[in-house]
Coordinates of C-alpha atoms and ligand atoms in Angstrom, one line a residue:
M1352 CA 14.4 4.3 31.2
S1353 CA 16.5 0.9 29.8
T1354 CA 15.9 0.3 25.9
I1355 CA 17.4 -2.5 23.8
P1356 CA 21.0 -2.4 23.3
H1357 CA 21.8 -0.3 20.3
S1358 CA 23.9 -3.2 18.7
L1359 CA 20.8 -5.0 18.3
I1360 CA 19.3 -2.6 15.9
R1361 CA 22.0 -1.0 14.2
E1362 CA 22.8 -1.1 10.3
F1363 CA 25.6 -3.2 8.7
P1364 CA 28.6 -0.9 8.5
E1365 CA 29.6 0.3 5.0
P1366 CA 32.0 -2.5 3.6
E1367 CA 34.7 -1.8 1.2
I1368 CA 34.0 -4.6 -1.0
T1369 CA 31.4 -4.0 -3.6
L1370 CA 28.2 -5.8 -2.9
A1371 CA 25.1 -5.9 -4.6
E1372 CA 22.9 -2.9 -4.4
W1373 CA 20.0 -4.1 -2.6
T1374 CA 22.2 -5.1 0.2
R1375 CA 22.5 -1.2 1.1
T1376 CA 19.2 -1.6 2.4
M1377 CA 19.6 -5.0 4.1
K1378 CA 18.6 -4.5 7.9
R1379 CA 20.0 -6.9 10.3
S1380 CA 17.3 -9.8 11.3
V1381 CA 16.3 -7.6 14.7
L1382 CA 14.1 -10.5 15.5
R1383 CA 16.9 -13.2 15.3
E1384 CA 19.2 -11.1 17.4
M1385 CA 16.7 -10.4 19.9
L1386 CA 16.1 -14.1 20.3
A1387 CA 19.7 -14.7 20.7
V1388 CA 20.0 -12.3 23.4
V1389 CA 16.8 -13.5 25.4
S1390 CA 17.6 -17.1 24.8
R1391 CA 20.1 -17.0 28.0
P1392 CA 19.6 -19.4 30.3
G1393 CA 17.3 -18.6 33.0
I1394 CA 15.3 -16.3 30.8
L1395 CA 11.8 -17.4 31.1
S1396 CA 11.0 -16.9 27.2
F1397 CA 7.9 -16.2 25.5
A1398 CA 9.9 -14.6 22.7
G1399 CA 10.6 -17.6 20.0
G1400 CA 8.0 -19.4 17.9
L1401 CA 9.4 -22.6 18.9
P1402 CA 7.5 -25.9 19.3
D1403 CA 8.2 -27.7 22.3
P1404 CA 11.2 -30.0 21.9
K1405 CA 10.1 -32.3 24.5
L1406 CA 7.1 -33.1 22.3
F1407 CA 9.1 -34.2 19.1
P1408 CA 8.4 -37.7 18.2
V1409 CA 12.1 -38.7 18.7
K1410 CA 11.6 -42.5 19.3
E1411 CA 9.3 -43.0 16.3
F1412 CA 11.0 -41.0 14.0
A1413 CA 14.6 -42.7 15.1
E1414 CA 12.8 -45.9 13.9
A1415 CA 11.8 -44.5 10.7
V1416 CA 15.4 -43.4 10.1
S1417 CA 16.9 -46.4 11.0
Q1418 CA 14.5 -48.1 8.7
V1419 CA 15.4 -46.2 5.9
L1420 CA 19.2 -46.3 6.1
A1421 CA 18.7 -50.2 6.7
S1422 CA 16.5 -50.7 3.5
D1423 CA 17.4 -48.1 1.1
A1424 CA 21.2 -46.5 0.3
K1425 CA 19.2 -44.1 -2.3
A1426 CA 18.2 -42.3 0.9
L1427 CA 22.0 -40.8 0.9
Q1428 CA 21.9 -39.9 -2.8
Y1429 CA 20.8 -37.2 -5.2
G1430 CA 17.3 -37.9 -6.2
P1431 CA 14.0 -36.7 -7.3
P1432 CA 11.2 -35.7 -5.1
F1433 CA 10.2 -38.9 -3.3
L1434 CA 6.6 -39.6 -4.4
P1435 CA 5.4 -41.5 -1.5
L1436 CA 5.9 -38.3 0.5
K1437 CA 4.0 -36.3 -2.2
R1438 CA 1.2 -38.9 -1.7
H1439 CA 1.4 -38.3 2.0
I1440 CA 1.0 -34.4 1.8
V1441 CA -2.0 -35.0 -0.6
A1442 CA -3.6 -36.9 2.2
L1443 CA -2.7 -34.2 4.8
M1444 CA -4.2 -31.3 2.4
A1445 CA -7.2 -33.6 2.4
Q1446 CA -7.6 -33.2 6.2
R1447 CA -7.5 -29.2 5.5
G1448 CA -10.4 -29.6 2.9
V1449 CA -8.2 -29.4 -0.4
I1450 CA -8.1 -31.5 -3.1
C1451 CA -5.0 -31.7 -5.0
S1452 CA -3.0 -34.1 -7.1
E1453 CA 0.8 -35.4 -6.4
D1454 CA 1.5 -33.6 -9.6
Q1455 CA 0.6 -30.2 -7.8
V1456 CA 2.7 -30.9 -4.9
F1457 CA 6.3 -29.4 -4.7
I1458 CA 8.7 -30.5 -2.1
T1459 CA 10.8 -27.4 -0.4
T1460 CA 13.4 -27.2 2.3
G1461 CA 10.7 -25.5 4.7
A1462 CA 7.9 -23.1 4.1
Q1463 CA 10.9 -20.2 4.2
Q1464 CA 12.3 -21.8 0.9
A1465 CA 8.7 -21.8 -0.4
L1466 CA 8.2 -18.1 -0.1
N1467 CA 11.5 -17.5 -1.6
V1468 CA 10.9 -19.7 -4.6
L1469 CA 7.4 -18.2 -5.1
T1470 CA 8.7 -14.8 -5.1
H1471 CA 11.4 -15.5 -7.4
L1472 CA 8.4 -17.0 -9.6
F1473 CA 6.3 -13.7 -9.3
L1474 CA 8.2 -10.8 -8.5
N1475 CA 10.3 -8.4 -10.7
D1476 CA 12.9 -5.8 -9.6
G1477 CA 10.9 -2.9 -8.1
G1478 CA 7.7 -4.8 -8.5
Q1479 CA 4.6 -4.3 -5.9
V1480 CA 3.7 -6.9 -3.4
L1481 CA 0.7 -6.6 -1.1
I1482 CA 1.1 -7.6 2.6
E1483 CA -0.3 -7.0 5.8
E1484 CA 1.4 -4.0 8.0
L1485 CA 2.2 -6.6 10.7
V1486 CA 3.4 -9.8 9.2
Y1487 CA 5.7 -12.9 9.6
S1488 CA 9.1 -11.1 9.2
G1489 CA 10.3 -14.0 6.7
I1490 CA 8.3 -12.8 3.9
Q1491 CA 10.0 -9.3 4.1
Q1492 CA 13.4 -11.1 3.9
A1493 CA 12.3 -13.3 1.0
I1494 CA 11.3 -10.0 -0.8
A1495 CA 13.9 -7.7 0.1
P1496 CA 16.2 -8.4 -2.9
F1497 CA 13.9 -7.2 -5.3
N1498 CA 13.5 -3.8 -3.8
P1499 CA 9.9 -4.2 -3.8
D1500 CA 7.3 -1.4 -3.8
I1501 CA 5.4 -2.9 -0.5
L1502 CA 1.7 -1.9 -0.2
T1503 CA 0.5 -2.8 3.1
V1504 CA -3.3 -3.3 4.5
T1505 CA -4.2 -3.5 8.1
T1506 CA -5.5 -6.3 10.0
D1507 CA -8.5 -6.7 11.8
L1508 CA -7.9 -8.6 15.1
Q1509 CA -11.1 -10.9 14.9
Q1510 CA -11.5 -11.4 11.1
G1511 CA -8.0 -11.4 9.6
M1512 CA -6.7 -9.0 6.8
D1513 CA -8.8 -6.0 5.8
V1514 CA -10.0 -7.1 2.5
D1515 CA -11.7 -4.1 1.9
K1516 CA -8.5 -2.3 1.7
V1517 CA -7.0 -4.9 -0.6
E1518 CA -9.6 -4.1 -3.1
V1519 CA -8.9 -0.2 -2.8
H1520 CA -5.5 -0.8 -3.9
L1521 CA -6.8 -2.5 -6.7
L1522 CA -9.2 -0.3 -7.6
A1523 CA -6.6 2.5 -7.5
G1524 CA -5.0 0.8 -10.2
S1525 CA -2.1 -1.0 -8.4
R1526 CA -1.2 -4.4 -9.7
P1527 CA 0.7 -6.3 -7.1
S1528 CA 2.7 -9.2 -8.4
F1529 CA 1.2 -11.2 -5.4
L1530 CA -0.6 -11.0 -2.0
Y1531 CA 0.8 -12.8 0.9
A1532 CA -1.4 -14.1 3.4
I1533 CA -1.4 -16.4 6.7
S1534 CA -4.8 -17.4 6.7
E1535 CA -4.9 -19.7 9.8
A1536 CA -3.5 -18.7 13.2
H1537 CA -1.5 -15.5 12.0
N1538 CA 2.0 -15.1 13.2
P1539 CA 2.3 -12.7 15.0
L1540 CA -1.2 -11.6 15.4
G1541 CA -2.7 -15.1 16.2
V1542 CA -5.9 -14.2 14.1
T1543 CA -7.5 -16.4 11.7
L1544 CA -9.2 -15.2 8.3
S1545 CA -12.9 -15.7 8.3
R1546 CA -14.4 -17.6 6.0
D1547 CA -16.3 -14.6 4.4
R1548 CA -12.9 -13.0 3.9
K1549 CA -11.1 -15.9 2.3
Q1550 CA -14.0 -15.9 -0.1
Q1551 CA -13.7 -12.2 -0.8
L1552 CA -10.3 -12.4 -1.3
V1553 CA -10.4 -15.1 -3.7
A1554 CA -13.2 -13.2 -5.9
L1555 CA -10.5 -10.4 -6.1
A1556 CA -7.9 -12.7 -6.9
R1557 CA -10.0 -14.0 -9.8
Q1558 CA -11.1 -10.7 -10.6
Y1559 CA -7.7 -9.0 -11.0
G1560 CA -5.5 -11.8 -11.8
L1561 CA -4.1 -11.4 -8.5
P1562 CA -1.9 -14.3 -7.4
I1563 CA -2.2 -15.2 -3.5
I1564 CA 0.6 -16.9 -1.4
E1565 CA -1.3 -18.5 1.2
D1566 CA 1.4 -19.4 4.0
D1567 CA -0.3 -22.2 6.4
P1568 CA 2.2 -23.6 8.7
Y1569 CA 0.1 -23.5 11.5
G1570 CA -3.1 -25.1 9.7
L1571 CA -3.1 -28.5 11.4
L1572 CA -2.5 -26.9 15.1
R1573 CA -6.1 -26.2 15.7
Y1574 CA -7.7 -26.2 18.7
E1575 CA -11.2 -25.5 18.2
S1576 CA -13.6 -27.8 16.1
S1577 CA -15.0 -25.2 13.9
A1578 CA -12.8 -23.9 11.0
A1579 CA -12.7 -23.1 7.2
S1580 CA -10.8 -24.5 5.0
P1581 CA -7.9 -22.5 3.4
M1582 CA -8.4 -20.7 0.1
R1583 CA -6.7 -22.9 -1.7
A1584 CA -9.9 -25.4 -1.2
L1585 CA -11.9 -22.3 -3.2
D1586 CA -9.3 -22.0 -6.1
E1587 CA -6.7 -23.9 -7.4
E1588 CA -5.7 -21.5 -10.3
W1589 CA -4.7 -18.1 -8.2
V1590 CA -4.0 -19.5 -4.8
F1591 CA -0.6 -20.9 -4.2
Y1592 CA -0.7 -22.9 -0.8
V1593 CA 2.4 -23.2 1.3
G1594 CA 2.7 -26.1 3.9
S1595 CA 5.4 -26.9 6.5
F1596 CA 6.6 -29.8 8.9
S1597 CA 8.3 -27.5 11.4
K1598 CA 5.7 -27.1 13.4
I1599 CA 3.9 -30.3 13.4
L1600 CA 7.0 -32.7 13.5
A1601 CA 10.4 -30.6 14.0
P1602 CA 11.8 -27.6 12.4
A1603 CA 15.2 -29.0 11.9
L1604 CA 13.8 -31.2 9.4
R1605 CA 13.7 -28.2 7.1
L1606 CA 10.8 -29.9 5.0
G1607 CA 7.7 -28.0 3.5
W1608 CA 5.6 -27.9 0.3
I1609 CA 3.8 -25.6 -2.1
V1610 CA 0.6 -26.8 -3.8
A1611 CA 0.8 -25.0 -7.2
P1612 CA -0.7 -25.4 -10.7
E1613 CA 1.0 -28.3 -12.3
F1614 CA 2.3 -26.6 -15.3
L1615 CA 4.2 -24.3 -13.0
V1616 CA 6.1 -27.2 -11.2
S1617 CA 9.0 -27.3 -13.7
K1618 CA 9.8 -23.7 -13.3
L1619 CA 9.6 -23.7 -9.4
T1620 CA 12.0 -26.7 -9.9
V1621 CA 14.5 -24.8 -11.9
I1622 CA 14.1 -21.9 -9.5
K1623 CA 15.0 -24.0 -6.7
E1624 CA 17.7 -26.1 -8.0
S1625 CA 19.9 -22.6 -8.1
S1626 CA 19.6 -22.2 -4.4
D1627 CA 19.7 -26.0 -3.0
L1628 CA 19.7 -28.3 -6.0
E1629 CA 17.0 -30.3 -4.2
T1630 CA 15.6 -31.0 -0.9
S1631 CA 17.3 -33.7 1.3
A1632 CA 16.7 -37.3 -0.2
F1633 CA 17.1 -38.7 3.4
I1634 CA 14.9 -36.4 5.1
Q1635 CA 12.1 -37.1 2.6
R1636 CA 12.4 -40.5 3.0
S1637 CA 12.5 -40.5 6.5
V1638 CA 9.5 -38.1 6.9
S1639 CA 7.8 -40.4 4.5
A1640 CA 8.7 -43.8 6.5
Y1641 CA 7.4 -42.1 9.9
L1642 CA 4.2 -41.1 8.2
D1643 CA 4.0 -44.7 6.5
A1644 CA 3.8 -46.1 10.0
G1645 CA 0.8 -43.9 11.1
H1646 CA 2.1 -42.1 13.9
L1647 CA 0.9 -38.5 13.0
P1648 CA -2.5 -38.8 13.7
A1649 CA -1.9 -39.5 17.3
H1650 CA 1.3 -37.2 17.6
L1651 CA -1.2 -34.2 16.3
D1652 CA -3.7 -34.8 18.8
R1653 CA -1.1 -34.8 21.5
L1654 CA 0.3 -31.5 20.1
R1655 CA -3.1 -29.9 20.0
Q1656 CA -4.2 -31.2 23.6
T1657 CA -0.9 -29.6 24.8
Y1658 CA -1.0 -26.3 23.1
R1659 CA -4.5 -25.7 23.6
L1660 CA -3.8 -26.2 27.4
R1661 CA -0.9 -24.0 27.2
R1662 CA -2.9 -21.3 25.3
D1663 CA -5.8 -21.5 27.9
T1664 CA -3.2 -21.1 31.0
M1665 CA -1.9 -18.1 29.2
L1666 CA -5.3 -16.6 28.8
E1667 CA -6.6 -16.9 32.0
A1668 CA -3.5 -16.0 33.4
M1669 CA -3.3 -12.7 31.4
A1670 CA -7.1 -11.9 32.2
R1671 CA -5.7 -12.2 36.3
E1672 CA -2.5 -10.5 35.9
F1673 CA -2.4 -7.8 33.1
P1674 CA -3.6 -4.3 33.8
P1675 CA -7.2 -3.7 32.5
S1676 CA -6.1 -1.2 29.6
A1677 CA -4.4 -4.4 27.9
R1678 CA -6.2 -6.2 25.1
W1679 CA -5.1 -9.3 23.3
T1680 CA -6.3 -11.9 20.6
R1681 CA -7.6 -15.3 21.7
P1682 CA -6.1 -17.7 19.0
T1683 CA -7.9 -20.7 17.7
G1684 CA -4.7 -22.4 17.1
G1685 CA -1.0 -21.8 16.3
M1686 CA 1.3 -20.6 18.8
F1687 CA 1.0 -16.5 19.6
I1688 CA -1.0 -14.2 21.3
W1689 CA -0.8 -10.6 20.4
V1690 CA -1.1 -8.1 22.9
E1691 CA -2.0 -4.3 22.6
L1692 CA -1.2 -1.8 25.6
P1693 CA -2.3 1.9 25.5
G1694 CA -0.7 3.9 23.1
H1695 CA 2.1 6.0 25.1
V1696 CA 3.4 2.5 26.0
D1697 CA 6.5 1.5 24.1
T1698 CA 7.3 -2.2 24.2
A1699 CA 10.9 -2.2 23.0
Q1700 CA 11.5 0.1 26.0
L1701 CA 9.9 -2.6 28.3
L1702 CA 11.9 -5.5 27.1
W1703 CA 15.0 -4.7 28.7
P1704 CA 13.7 -4.4 31.9
A1705 CA 11.7 -7.4 31.6
V1706 CA 14.7 -9.4 30.6
E1707 CA 17.2 -7.7 33.1
E1708 CA 15.1 -7.1 36.0
L1709 CA 12.2 -9.9 35.7
Q1710 CA 14.0 -12.7 33.5
V1711 CA 11.0 -12.8 31.1
A1712 CA 11.1 -12.3 27.6
F1713 CA 8.8 -11.4 24.7
I1714 CA 8.9 -9.7 21.2
P1715 CA 8.2 -6.2 20.8
G1716 CA 5.4 -5.6 17.9
T1717 CA 7.9 -3.3 16.1
A1718 CA 9.7 -6.2 14.9
F1719 CA 6.8 -7.4 12.8
E1720 CA 6.1 -4.1 10.8
A1721 CA 6.5 -4.4 6.9
T1722 CA 9.7 -1.9 6.4
A1723 CA 11.4 -4.0 3.8
G1724 CA 12.6 -2.8 0.5
S1725 CA 13.2 0.8 -0.8
N1726 CA 9.7 1.9 -0.5
R1727 CA 8.7 2.1 3.0
T1728 CA 5.1 2.0 3.9
D1729 CA 3.3 4.6 5.7
A1730 CA 2.5 2.1 8.6
G1731 CA 4.6 4.3 11.0
H1732 CA 5.1 2.8 14.2
R1733 CA 1.6 1.0 14.3
A1734 CA 2.7 -1.6 16.9
K1735 CA 5.0 0.3 19.0
N1736 CA 2.3 -0.5 22.1
C1737 CA 2.3 -4.0 20.9
L1738 CA 3.8 -7.3 21.8
R1739 CA 3.9 -10.7 20.6
L1740 CA 3.5 -13.9 22.9
N1741 CA 4.5 -17.3 22.4
F1742 CA 2.7 -20.0 24.4
S1743 CA 4.1 -23.6 23.0
N1744 CA 7.4 -23.8 24.1
C1745 CA 6.5 -23.2 28.1
S1746 CA 5.0 -25.6 30.7
P1747 CA 1.9 -24.3 32.0
D1748 CA 3.6 -23.6 35.7
T1749 CA 6.3 -21.5 33.8
I1750 CA 3.4 -19.5 31.7
E1751 CA 1.7 -19.0 34.8
E1752 CA 5.2 -17.8 36.5
G1753 CA 6.1 -15.8 33.3
I1754 CA 2.6 -13.8 32.8
G1755 CA 2.8 -12.8 36.6
R1756 CA 6.1 -11.1 36.0
L1757 CA 5.1 -9.5 33.2
G1758 CA 1.9 -8.6 35.0
T1759 CA 4.0 -6.7 37.0
L1760 CA 5.7 -5.0 34.8
L1761 CA 2.8 -3.7 32.9
H1762 CA 1.0 -2.5 36.2
K1763 CA 4.2 -0.2 36.5
Y1764 CA 4.0 1.3 32.9
C1765 CA 0.4 0.9 31.5
Ligands
PLP944 C1 4.1 -17.9 9.0 C2 5.5 -18.7 9.0 N1 5.9 -18.9 7.6 C3 7.0 -19.5 7.4 C4 7.3 -20.1 8.5 C5 8.9 -21.0 8.4 O1 8.6 -22.1 8.2 P1 9.8 -23.3 7.9 O2 10.6 -23.5 9.5 O3 9.1 -24.3 7.4 O4 10.7 -22.7 6.8 C6 7.1 -19.7 9.8 C7 8.2 -19.8 10.9 O5 7.8 -19.5 12.0 C8 6.1 -18.8 9.9 O6 5.5 -18.4 11.2

C-alpha cells in the first residue's frame, strides 16, 4: 500500500555547525510540508485551514489602504500600537461577551505571535504545559524551544477538553506554567467547549493559580445562534485571550491581539520587541480604516452564511457517501470537521492513494498529536485512524465531488 513519501516525515540531517540544543529535537513541520505537496493544481483539497480568498473584502480594503496612504504618512513609520484599532478590538470583544479596556488590548502580528509571546511570558526551560492530546500544531511550535514537559488531556468530541483530567493532573501535584485551550470551533476537532466546562476550567485556574491561554481565532465564525461567551468573559485575571483577523478578514494581514491584565502589557511589549519591534503601523491603520467605514458586520454575515452552507453541504455529503463505520463532529463554527474511522485504518496510508489516484486531499489525524519537546506524552497514536477536513475553501459543488471521491476510498479501506 502506498504511504506518505518519506521526505515528508524525516528529521533534519545533523549539521556540522553548532546549533542551539533544542533544535536537535526539532521536527519538520509535517503539516506544512504535506500542505505544500497536496496543494498541487488539480488536487481537490480539504487539507488546509484557509479562508476562501474569493471572500476577501478586496475592494473595501483597497479603499481603506488608499485613504490611509493619502492622509497619513505616519502609516509608513515606526509607531506605537494604534489606539483607534484597539478601540475597534474592544468593540469586537464586546460582541463576544467580553468587557475589556484599550489598556488590556495588546496588538500582535497574528495569533501565532500572541502564542509565542505568551509562552515566553509564562514558560521556563523544561517547564510544564498542559495541552490537549490533539491540538493546533502552532502551540507545539511555540513551546518547543523550551523543551517543555508536556502534560496532555483528552478531548470529548461533544463537549471539548476533558476538564476532569485537568483536575487529575493538578491534584497529582503538577503545576503547569499554563493551560492552552481553543474554546470555540477547535482546530482540528471542530468541537466547542461547553459552558459548564468553561466554568469548571476557570474555577480550576483560580484555585490553582493556573493561567489559561484561550485561543479564539474562530469565535466570530459561528453558524448557530446559541453560544456561550469565551472564558475571558468569566475571568480577567487568569484567562489570556488571543484573537485574530486572519479568519475574519485575511491571514496575510498578520494581525491579532491578546487581552491581558494591564499590568502585564509592558512585559509583553518587551518580549514582542525582541522578535519584530512592533506590528506594522501600516496594517494597523489600514484595518482600522476598514473598520471605521463600518464594513465588518456585513462581511461577517456573508462569511457565516457562505461557510454555514459549505459545512452543511459537507455534512450531508458525508452522511450519503461515507461508510456507516465512520463518525464525525458537527461543528457549530470555524472551518473543520474531524472524522474517526475504524481502529484498523491508518489515514496516513490513505493520503497517498487519495492524492495520487483520486486527486483529493485531507490531513491525517496524527499531524495534530502532541509530541513536541523532550518528554513525549503517552498519547501514542491516538489519531492514527482519524482525519481533518476543511470546508471553508471549496465551493459546495467541489465539496460534493471531493466527498464522493473520498467516500469511494473509505469504502475500500473501512
Ligand atoms: C487555533 C489557531 N490558533 C492560531 C492560529 C494562527 O492564526 P494567525 O494567522 O492569526 O497567526 C491558527 C491558524 O490556523 C489556528 O487555527
